[in-house]
PDB file of C-alpha atoms and ligand atoms in Angstrom:
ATOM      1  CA  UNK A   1       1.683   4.038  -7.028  1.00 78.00           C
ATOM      2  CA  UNK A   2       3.418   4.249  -3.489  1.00 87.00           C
ATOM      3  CA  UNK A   3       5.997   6.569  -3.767  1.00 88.00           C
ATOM      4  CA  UNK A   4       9.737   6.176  -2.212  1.00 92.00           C
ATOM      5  CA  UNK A   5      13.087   8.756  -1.717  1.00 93.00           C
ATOM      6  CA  UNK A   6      16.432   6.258  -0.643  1.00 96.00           C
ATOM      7  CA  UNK A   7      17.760   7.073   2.361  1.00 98.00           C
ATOM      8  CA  UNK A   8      21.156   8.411   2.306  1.00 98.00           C
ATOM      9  CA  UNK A   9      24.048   5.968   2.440  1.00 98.00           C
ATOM     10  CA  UNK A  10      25.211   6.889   5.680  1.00 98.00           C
ATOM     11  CA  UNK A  11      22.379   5.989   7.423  1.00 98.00           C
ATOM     12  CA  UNK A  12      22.029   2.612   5.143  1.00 98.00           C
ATOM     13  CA  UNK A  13      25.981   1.812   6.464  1.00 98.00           C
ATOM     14  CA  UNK A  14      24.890   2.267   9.700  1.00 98.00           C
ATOM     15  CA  UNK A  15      22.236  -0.667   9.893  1.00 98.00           C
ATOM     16  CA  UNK A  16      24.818  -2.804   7.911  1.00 98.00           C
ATOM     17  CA  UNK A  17      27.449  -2.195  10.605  1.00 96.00           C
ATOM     18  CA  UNK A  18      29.524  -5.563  11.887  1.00 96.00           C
ATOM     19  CA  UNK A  19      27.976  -7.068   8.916  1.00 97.00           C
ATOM     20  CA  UNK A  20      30.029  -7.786   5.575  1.00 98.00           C
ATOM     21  CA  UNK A  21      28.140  -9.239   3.059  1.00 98.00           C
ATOM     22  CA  UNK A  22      24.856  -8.334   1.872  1.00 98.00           C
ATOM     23  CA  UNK A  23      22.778  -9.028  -1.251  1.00 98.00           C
ATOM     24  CA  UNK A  24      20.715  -6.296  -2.684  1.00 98.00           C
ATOM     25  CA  UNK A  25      17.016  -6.339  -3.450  1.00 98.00           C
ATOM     26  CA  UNK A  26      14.797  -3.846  -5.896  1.00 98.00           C
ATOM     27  CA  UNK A  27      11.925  -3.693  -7.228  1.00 96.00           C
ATOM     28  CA  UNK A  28      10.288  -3.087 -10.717  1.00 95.00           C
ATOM     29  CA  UNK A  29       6.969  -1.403  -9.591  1.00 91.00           C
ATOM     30  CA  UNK A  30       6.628   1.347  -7.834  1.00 89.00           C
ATOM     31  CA  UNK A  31      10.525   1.956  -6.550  1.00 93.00           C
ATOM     32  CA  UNK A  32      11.662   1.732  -9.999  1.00 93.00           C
ATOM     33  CA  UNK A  33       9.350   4.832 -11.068  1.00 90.00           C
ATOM     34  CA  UNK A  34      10.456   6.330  -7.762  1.00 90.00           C
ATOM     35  CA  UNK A  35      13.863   5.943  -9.202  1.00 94.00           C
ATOM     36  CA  UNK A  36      14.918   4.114  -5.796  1.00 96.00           C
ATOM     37  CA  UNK A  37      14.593   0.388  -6.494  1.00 97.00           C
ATOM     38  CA  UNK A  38      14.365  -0.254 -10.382  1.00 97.00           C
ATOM     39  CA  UNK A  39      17.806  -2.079 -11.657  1.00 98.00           C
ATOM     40  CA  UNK A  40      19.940   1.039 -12.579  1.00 98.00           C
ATOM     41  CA  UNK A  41      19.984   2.125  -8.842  1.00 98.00           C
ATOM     42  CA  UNK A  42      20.430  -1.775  -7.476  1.00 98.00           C
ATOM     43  CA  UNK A  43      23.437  -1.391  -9.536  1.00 98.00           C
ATOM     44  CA  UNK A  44      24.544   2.028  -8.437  1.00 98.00           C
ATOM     45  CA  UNK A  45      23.803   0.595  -4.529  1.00 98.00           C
ATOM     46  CA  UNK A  46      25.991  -2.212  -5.558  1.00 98.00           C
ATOM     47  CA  UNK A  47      29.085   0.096  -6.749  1.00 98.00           C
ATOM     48  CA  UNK A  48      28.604   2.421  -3.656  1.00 98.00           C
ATOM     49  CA  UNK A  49      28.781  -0.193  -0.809  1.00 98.00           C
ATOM     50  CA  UNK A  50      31.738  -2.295  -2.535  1.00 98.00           C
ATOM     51  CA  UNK A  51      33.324   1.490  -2.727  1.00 98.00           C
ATOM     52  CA  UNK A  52      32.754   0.957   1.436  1.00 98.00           C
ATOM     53  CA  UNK A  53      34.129  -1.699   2.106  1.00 98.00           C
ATOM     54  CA  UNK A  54      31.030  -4.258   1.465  1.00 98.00           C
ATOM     55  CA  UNK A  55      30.524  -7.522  -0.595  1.00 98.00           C
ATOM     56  CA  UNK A  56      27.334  -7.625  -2.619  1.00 98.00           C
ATOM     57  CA  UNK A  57      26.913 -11.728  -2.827  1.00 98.00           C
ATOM     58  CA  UNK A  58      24.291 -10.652  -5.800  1.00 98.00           C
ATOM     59  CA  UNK A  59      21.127  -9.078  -6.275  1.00 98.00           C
ATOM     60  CA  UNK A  60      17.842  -9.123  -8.114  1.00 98.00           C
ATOM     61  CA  UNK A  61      14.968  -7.265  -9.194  1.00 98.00           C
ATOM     62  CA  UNK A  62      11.136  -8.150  -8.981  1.00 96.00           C
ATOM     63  CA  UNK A  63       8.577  -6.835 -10.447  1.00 93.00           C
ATOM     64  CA  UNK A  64       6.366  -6.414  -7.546  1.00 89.00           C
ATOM     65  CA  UNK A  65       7.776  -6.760  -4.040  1.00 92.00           C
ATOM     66  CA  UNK A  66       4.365  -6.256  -2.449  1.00 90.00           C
ATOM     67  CA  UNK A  67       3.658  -9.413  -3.546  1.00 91.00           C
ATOM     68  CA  UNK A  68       4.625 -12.578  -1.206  1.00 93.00           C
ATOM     69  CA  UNK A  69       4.225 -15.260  -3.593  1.00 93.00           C
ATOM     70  CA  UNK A  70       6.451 -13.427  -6.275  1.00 93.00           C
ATOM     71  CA  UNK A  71       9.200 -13.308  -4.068  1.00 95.00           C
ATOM     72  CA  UNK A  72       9.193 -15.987  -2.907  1.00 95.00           C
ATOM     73  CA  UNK A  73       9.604 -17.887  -6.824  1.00 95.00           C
ATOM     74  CA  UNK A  74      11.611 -15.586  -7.807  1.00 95.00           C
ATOM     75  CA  UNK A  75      14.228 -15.427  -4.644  1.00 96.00           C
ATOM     76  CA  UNK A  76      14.419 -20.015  -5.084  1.00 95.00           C
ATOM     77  CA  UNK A  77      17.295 -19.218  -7.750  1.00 94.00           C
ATOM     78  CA  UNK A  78      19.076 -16.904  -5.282  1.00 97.00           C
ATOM     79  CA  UNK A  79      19.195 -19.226  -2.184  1.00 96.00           C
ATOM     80  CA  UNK A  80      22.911 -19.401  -2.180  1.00 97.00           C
ATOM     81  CA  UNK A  81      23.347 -15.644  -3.046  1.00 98.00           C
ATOM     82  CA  UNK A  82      21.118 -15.189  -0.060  1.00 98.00           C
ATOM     83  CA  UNK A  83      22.709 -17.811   1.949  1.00 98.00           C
ATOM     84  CA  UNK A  84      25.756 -16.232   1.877  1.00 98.00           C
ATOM     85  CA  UNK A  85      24.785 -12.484   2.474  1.00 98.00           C
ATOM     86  CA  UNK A  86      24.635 -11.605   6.620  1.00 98.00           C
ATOM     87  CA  UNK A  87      21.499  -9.529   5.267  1.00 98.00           C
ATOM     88  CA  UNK A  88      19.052  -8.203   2.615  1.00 98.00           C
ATOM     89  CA  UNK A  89      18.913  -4.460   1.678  1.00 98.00           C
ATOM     90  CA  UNK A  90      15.442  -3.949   0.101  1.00 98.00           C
ATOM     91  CA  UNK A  91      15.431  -1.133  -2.106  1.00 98.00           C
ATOM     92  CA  UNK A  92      11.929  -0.217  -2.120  1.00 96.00           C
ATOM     93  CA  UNK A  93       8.554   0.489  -0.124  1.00 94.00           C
ATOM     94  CA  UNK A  94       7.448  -0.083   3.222  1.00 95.00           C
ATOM     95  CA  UNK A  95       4.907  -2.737   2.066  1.00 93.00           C
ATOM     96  CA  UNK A  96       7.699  -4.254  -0.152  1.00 95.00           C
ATOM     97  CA  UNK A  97      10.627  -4.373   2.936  1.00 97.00           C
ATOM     98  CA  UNK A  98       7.623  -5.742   5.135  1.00 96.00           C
ATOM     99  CA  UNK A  99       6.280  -8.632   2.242  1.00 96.00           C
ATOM    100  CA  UNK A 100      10.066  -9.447   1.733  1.00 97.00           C
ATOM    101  CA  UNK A 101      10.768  -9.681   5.489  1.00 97.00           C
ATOM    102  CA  UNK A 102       7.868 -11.713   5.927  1.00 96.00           C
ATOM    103  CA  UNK A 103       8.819 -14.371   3.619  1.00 96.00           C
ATOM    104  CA  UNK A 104      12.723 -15.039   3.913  1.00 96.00           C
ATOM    105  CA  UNK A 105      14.151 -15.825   6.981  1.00 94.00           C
ATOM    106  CA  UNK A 106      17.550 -13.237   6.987  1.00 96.00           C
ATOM    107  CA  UNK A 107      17.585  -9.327   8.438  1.00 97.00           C
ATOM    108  CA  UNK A 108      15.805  -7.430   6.015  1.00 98.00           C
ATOM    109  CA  UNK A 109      17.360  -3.712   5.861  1.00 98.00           C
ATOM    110  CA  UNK A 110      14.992  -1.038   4.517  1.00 98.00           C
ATOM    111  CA  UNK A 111      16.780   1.474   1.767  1.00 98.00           C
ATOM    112  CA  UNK A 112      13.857   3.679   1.391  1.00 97.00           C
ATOM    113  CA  UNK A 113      11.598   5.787   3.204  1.00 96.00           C
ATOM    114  CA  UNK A 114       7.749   5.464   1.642  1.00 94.00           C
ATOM    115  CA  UNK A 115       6.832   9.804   1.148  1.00 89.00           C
ATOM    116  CA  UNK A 116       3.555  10.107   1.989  1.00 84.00           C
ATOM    117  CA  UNK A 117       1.003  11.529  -0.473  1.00 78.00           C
ATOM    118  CA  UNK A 118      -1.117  12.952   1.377  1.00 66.00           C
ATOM    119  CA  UNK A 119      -4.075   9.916   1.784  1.00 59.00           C
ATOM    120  CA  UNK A 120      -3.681   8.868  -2.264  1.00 53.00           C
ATOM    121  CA  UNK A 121      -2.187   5.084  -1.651  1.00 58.00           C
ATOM    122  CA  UNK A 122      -1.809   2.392  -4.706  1.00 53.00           C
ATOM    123  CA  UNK A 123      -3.118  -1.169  -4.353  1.00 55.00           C
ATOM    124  CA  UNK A 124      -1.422  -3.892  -3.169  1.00 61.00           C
ATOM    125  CA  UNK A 125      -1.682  -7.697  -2.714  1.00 63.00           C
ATOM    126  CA  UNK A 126      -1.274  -8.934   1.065  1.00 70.00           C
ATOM    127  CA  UNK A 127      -1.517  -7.732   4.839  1.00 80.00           C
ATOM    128  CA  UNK A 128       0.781  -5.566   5.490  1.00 85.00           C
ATOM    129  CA  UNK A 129       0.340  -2.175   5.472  1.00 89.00           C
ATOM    130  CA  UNK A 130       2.270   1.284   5.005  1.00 92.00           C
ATOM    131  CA  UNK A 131       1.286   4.953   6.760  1.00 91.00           C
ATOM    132  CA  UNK A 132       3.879   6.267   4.159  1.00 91.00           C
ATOM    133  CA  UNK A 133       5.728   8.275   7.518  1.00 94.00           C
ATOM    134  CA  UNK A 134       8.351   9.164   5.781  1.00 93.00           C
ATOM    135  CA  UNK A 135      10.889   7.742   7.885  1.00 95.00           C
ATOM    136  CA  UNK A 136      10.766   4.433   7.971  1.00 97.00           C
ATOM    137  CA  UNK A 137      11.567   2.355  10.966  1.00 97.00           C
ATOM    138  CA  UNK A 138      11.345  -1.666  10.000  1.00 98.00           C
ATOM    139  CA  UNK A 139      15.320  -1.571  10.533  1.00 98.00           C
ATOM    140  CA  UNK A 140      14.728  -1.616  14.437  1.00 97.00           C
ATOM    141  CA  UNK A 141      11.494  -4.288  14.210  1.00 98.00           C
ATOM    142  CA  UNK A 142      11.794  -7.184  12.019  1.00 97.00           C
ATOM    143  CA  UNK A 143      10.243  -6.106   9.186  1.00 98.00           C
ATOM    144  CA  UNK A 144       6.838  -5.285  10.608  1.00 97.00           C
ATOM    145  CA  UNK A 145       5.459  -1.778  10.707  1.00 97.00           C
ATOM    146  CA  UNK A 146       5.116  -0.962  14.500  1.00 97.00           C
ATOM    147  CA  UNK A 147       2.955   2.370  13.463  1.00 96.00           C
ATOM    148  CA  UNK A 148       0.032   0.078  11.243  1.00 95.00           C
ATOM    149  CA  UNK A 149       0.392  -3.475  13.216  1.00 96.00           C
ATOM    150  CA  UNK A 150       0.160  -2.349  17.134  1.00 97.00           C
ATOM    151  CA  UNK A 151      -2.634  -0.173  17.527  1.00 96.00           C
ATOM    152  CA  UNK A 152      -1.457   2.582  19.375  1.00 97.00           C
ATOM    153  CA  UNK A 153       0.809   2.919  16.462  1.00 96.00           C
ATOM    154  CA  UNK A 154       3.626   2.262  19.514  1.00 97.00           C
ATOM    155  CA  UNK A 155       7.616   3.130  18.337  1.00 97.00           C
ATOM    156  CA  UNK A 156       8.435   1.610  21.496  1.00 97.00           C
ATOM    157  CA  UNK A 157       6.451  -1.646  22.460  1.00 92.00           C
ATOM    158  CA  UNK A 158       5.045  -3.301  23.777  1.00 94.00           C
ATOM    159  CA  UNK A 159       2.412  -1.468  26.115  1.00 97.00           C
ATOM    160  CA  UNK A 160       1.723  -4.621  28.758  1.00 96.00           C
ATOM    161  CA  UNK A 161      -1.662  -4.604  27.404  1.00 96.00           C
ATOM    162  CA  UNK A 162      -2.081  -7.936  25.437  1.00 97.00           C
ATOM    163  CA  UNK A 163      -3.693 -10.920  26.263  1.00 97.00           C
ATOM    164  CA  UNK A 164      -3.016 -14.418  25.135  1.00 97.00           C
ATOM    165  CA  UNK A 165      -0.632 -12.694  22.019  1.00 97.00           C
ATOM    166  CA  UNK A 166      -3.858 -10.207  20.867  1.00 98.00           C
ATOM    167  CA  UNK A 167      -3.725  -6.701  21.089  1.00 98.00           C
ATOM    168  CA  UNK A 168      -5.933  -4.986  24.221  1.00 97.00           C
ATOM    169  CA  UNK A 169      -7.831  -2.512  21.734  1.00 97.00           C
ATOM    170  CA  UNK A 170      -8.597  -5.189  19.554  1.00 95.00           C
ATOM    171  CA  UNK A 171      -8.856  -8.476  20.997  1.00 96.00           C
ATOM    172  CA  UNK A 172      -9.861  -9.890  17.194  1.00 96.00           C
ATOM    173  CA  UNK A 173      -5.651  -8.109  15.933  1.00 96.00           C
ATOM    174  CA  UNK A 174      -3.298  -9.749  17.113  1.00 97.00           C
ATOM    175  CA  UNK A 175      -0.701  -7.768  19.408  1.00 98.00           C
ATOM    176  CA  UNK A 176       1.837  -6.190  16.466  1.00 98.00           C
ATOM    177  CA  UNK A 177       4.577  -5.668  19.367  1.00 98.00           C
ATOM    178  CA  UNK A 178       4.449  -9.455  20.168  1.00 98.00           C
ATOM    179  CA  UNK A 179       4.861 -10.433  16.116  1.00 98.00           C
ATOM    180  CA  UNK A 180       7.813  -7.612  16.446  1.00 98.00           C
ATOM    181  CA  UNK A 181       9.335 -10.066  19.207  1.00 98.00           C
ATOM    182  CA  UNK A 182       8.616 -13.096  17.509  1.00 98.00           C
ATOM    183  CA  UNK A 183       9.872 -12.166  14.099  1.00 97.00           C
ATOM    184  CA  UNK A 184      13.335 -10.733  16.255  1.00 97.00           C
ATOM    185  CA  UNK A 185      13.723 -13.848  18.433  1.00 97.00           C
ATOM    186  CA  UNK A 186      13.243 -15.878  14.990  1.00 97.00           C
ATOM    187  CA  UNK A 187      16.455 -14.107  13.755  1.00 96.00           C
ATOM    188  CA  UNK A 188      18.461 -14.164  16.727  1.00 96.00           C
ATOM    189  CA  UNK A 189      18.529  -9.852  17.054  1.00 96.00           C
ATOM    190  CA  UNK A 190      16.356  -9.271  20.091  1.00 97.00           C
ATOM    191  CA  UNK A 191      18.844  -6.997  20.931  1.00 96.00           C
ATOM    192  CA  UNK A 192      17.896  -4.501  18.781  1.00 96.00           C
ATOM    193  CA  UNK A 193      14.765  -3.939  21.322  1.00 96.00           C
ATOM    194  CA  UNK A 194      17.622  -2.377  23.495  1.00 95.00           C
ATOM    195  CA  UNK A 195      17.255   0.454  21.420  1.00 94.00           C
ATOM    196  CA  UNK A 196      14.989   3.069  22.359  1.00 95.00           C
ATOM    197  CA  UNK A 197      13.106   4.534  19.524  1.00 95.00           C
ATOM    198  CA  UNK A 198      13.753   8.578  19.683  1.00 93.00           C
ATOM    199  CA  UNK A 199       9.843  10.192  19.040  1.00 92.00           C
ATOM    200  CA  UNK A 200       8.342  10.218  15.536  1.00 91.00           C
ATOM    201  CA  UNK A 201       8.580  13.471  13.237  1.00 91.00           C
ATOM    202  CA  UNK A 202       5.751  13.409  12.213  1.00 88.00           C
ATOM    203  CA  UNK A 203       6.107  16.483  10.406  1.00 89.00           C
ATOM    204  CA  UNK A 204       7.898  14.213   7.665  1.00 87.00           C
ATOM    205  CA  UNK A 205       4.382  13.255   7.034  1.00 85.00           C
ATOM    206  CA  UNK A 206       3.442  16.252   5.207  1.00 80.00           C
ATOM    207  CA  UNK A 207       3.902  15.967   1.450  1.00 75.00           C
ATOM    208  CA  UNK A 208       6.895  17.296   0.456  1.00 74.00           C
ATOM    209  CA  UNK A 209       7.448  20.800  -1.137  1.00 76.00           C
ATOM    210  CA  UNK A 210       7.023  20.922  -4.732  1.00 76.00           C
ATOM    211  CA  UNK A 211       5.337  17.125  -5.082  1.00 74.00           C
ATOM    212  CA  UNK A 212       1.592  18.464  -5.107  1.00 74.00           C
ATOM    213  CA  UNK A 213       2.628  20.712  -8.513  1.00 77.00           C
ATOM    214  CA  UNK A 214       3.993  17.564  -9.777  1.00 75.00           C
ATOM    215  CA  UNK A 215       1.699  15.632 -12.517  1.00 75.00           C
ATOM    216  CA  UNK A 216       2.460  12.568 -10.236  1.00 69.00           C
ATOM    217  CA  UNK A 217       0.659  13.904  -7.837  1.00 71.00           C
ATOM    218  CA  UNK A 218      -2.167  14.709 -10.249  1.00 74.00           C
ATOM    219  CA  UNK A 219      -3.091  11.099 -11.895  1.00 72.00           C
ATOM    220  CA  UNK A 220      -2.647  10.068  -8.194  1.00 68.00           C
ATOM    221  CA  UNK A 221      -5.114  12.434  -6.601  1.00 65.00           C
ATOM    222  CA  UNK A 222      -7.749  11.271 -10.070  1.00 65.00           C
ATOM    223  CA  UNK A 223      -6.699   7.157  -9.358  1.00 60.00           C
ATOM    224  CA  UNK A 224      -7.798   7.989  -5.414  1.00 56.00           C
ATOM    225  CA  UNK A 225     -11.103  10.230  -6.516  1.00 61.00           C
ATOM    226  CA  UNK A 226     -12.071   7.658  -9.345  1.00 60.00           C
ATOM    227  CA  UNK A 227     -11.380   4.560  -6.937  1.00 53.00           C
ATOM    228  CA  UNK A 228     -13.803   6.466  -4.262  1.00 49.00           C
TER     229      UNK A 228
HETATM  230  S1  SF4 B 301       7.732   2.662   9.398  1.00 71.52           S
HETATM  231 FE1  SF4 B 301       5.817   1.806   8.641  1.00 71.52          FE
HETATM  232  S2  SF4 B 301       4.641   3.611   7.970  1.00 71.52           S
HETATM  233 FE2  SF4 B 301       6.779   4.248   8.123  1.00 71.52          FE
HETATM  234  S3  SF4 B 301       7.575   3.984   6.016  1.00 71.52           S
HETATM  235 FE3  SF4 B 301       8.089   2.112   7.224  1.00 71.52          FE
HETATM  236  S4  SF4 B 301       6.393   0.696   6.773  1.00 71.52           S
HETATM  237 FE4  SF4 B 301       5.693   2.750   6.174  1.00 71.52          FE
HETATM  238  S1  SF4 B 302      -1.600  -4.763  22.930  1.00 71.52           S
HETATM  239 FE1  SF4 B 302       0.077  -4.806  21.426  1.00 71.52          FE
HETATM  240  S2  SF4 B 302      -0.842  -4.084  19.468  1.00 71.52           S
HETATM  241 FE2  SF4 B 302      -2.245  -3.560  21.138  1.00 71.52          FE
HETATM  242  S3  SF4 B 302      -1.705  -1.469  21.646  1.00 71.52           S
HETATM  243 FE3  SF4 B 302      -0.554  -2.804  23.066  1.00 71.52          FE
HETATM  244  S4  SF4 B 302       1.439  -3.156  22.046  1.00 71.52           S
HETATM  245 FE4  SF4 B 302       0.053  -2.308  20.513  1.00 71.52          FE
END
C-alpha cells in the first residue's frame, strides 16, 4: 500500500496554467484507498476544474497505475480523449505519475503527494521508484523522480558529472538528470528547467501526526516485518 493526500487545487491550477483542456487519470489501487485517485474523486476533480474554467476531454480509472503494460491497454480506447487534452492529471502515486509519464507521450501533471510511512513501502511492478517525500516534484521533470533517479538525489540538475549519458557515482545508472532532459526535450517543455527548484522540506518526510495510531499504519508496519 503506498499511501497518497491530493494536493490542494490551487497548486494543481497552477501547473495547468495556459493550458485548457485536460483529461483526468485515477487509479483503483492504492489512491483509491487513499481516497485520492479511486473514481468518486476523478469525478469530484472533474466538477472542480470545469467549476475553473477547464475542459475535462474524459477520464478513466485503472486498476493499477504502477503498472506500464496496464496503462498502456487500457489508455488505446482513450487516444482521442487524450489527443485532445493539452495534458494528463494523474491522480495518484509517485510510482503511478512516473509509470504513466513513462508510457504516453503528453505532460503528465501529478495530483498527489506520496506521504511517507516511515520505510513500510508496497510492491510494485517496474523501475521507477518513490522516496514517498511528501511533496512531490515530477511537475517540474518529466515524470521522473529527480530524488530516486540522479544519485545525489539533485532538485536541481544536472551536476556536470556524467559521462557518455551515465551518472558519475554510478557509471553502471544512467545519469537521471540527462533522462529528465530527454523526457522534457521529447515534449517540447525544456523550459520548465528555467525554474529553479526552491530546497526540499524534508521535514514533510516525517509521518504525519496521528497516521502511526492509525490501523493503516499497523497491517503496514506487519506486511514490512513479515516481508523482512
Ligand atoms: S518527487 Fe519523487 S519521491 Fe517525491 S513524491 Fe514524487 S516521485 Fe515520490
Ligand atoms: S551524474 Fe547525473 S545522476 Fe549522477 S549525480 Fe550527477 S546529475 Fe545525478
Amino acid at each position: 500500500m503506498i499511501l497518497s493526500r491530493q494536493k490542494p487545487l490551487e497548486e494543481i491550477l497552477e501547473y495547468l496554467n495556459g493550458e485548457k483542456k485536460v483529461f483526468l487519470l485515477g487509479c483503483n489501487g492504492c489512491a483509491q484507498a487513499s481516497g485520492t485517485g479511486g473514481p468518486e474523486q476523478v469525478e469530484e476533480m472533474k466538477a472542480r476544474l470545469e467549476e475553473a474554467g477547464k475542459e475535462v476531454t474524459g477520464s478513466d480509472v485503472i486498476d493499477f497505475l504502477c503498472n506500464k503494460a496496464l496503462i498502456k491497454s487500457r489508455l488505446r480506447n482513450k487516444i482521442k480523449e487524450i489527443e485532445a487534452a493539452d495534458s494528463i492529471l494523474v491522480m495518484t502515486c509517485g510510482i503511478g505519475i512516473q509509470a504513466t509519464a513513462a508510457s504516453v507521450n503528453k505532460v503528465c501533471h501529478p495530483a498527489c503527494d506520496t506521504v511517507n510511512l516511515g520505510g513500510s513501502r508496497g510492491e510494485w511492478v517496474g523501475s521507477e521508484r518513490c522516496m514517498e517525500c511528501g511533496e512531490c516534484l515530477l511537475e517540474y521533470t518529466g515524470g521522473i523522480c529527480p530524488l530516486t533517479a540522479c544519485t545525489k538525489g539533485l532538485t536541481n540538475g544536472q551536476c556536470g558529472g556524467a559521462s557518455h549519458g551515465k551518472c558519475e557515482l554510478s557509471p553502471e545508472r544512467d545519469c537521471g538528470w540527462e533522462l529528465i532532459y530527454k523526457r522534457l526535450k521529447d515534449l517540447n517543455r525544456l523550459d520548465i528547467l528555467k525554474k529553479f527548484i526552491a530546497p526540499k522540506d524534508y521535514s514533510k518526510m516525517v509521518p504525519e501526526p496521528g497516521l502511526m495510531s492509525t490501523s493503516r499504519w499497523a497491517l503496514e508496519k506487519t506486511d514490512a516485518k513479515e516481508g523482512s
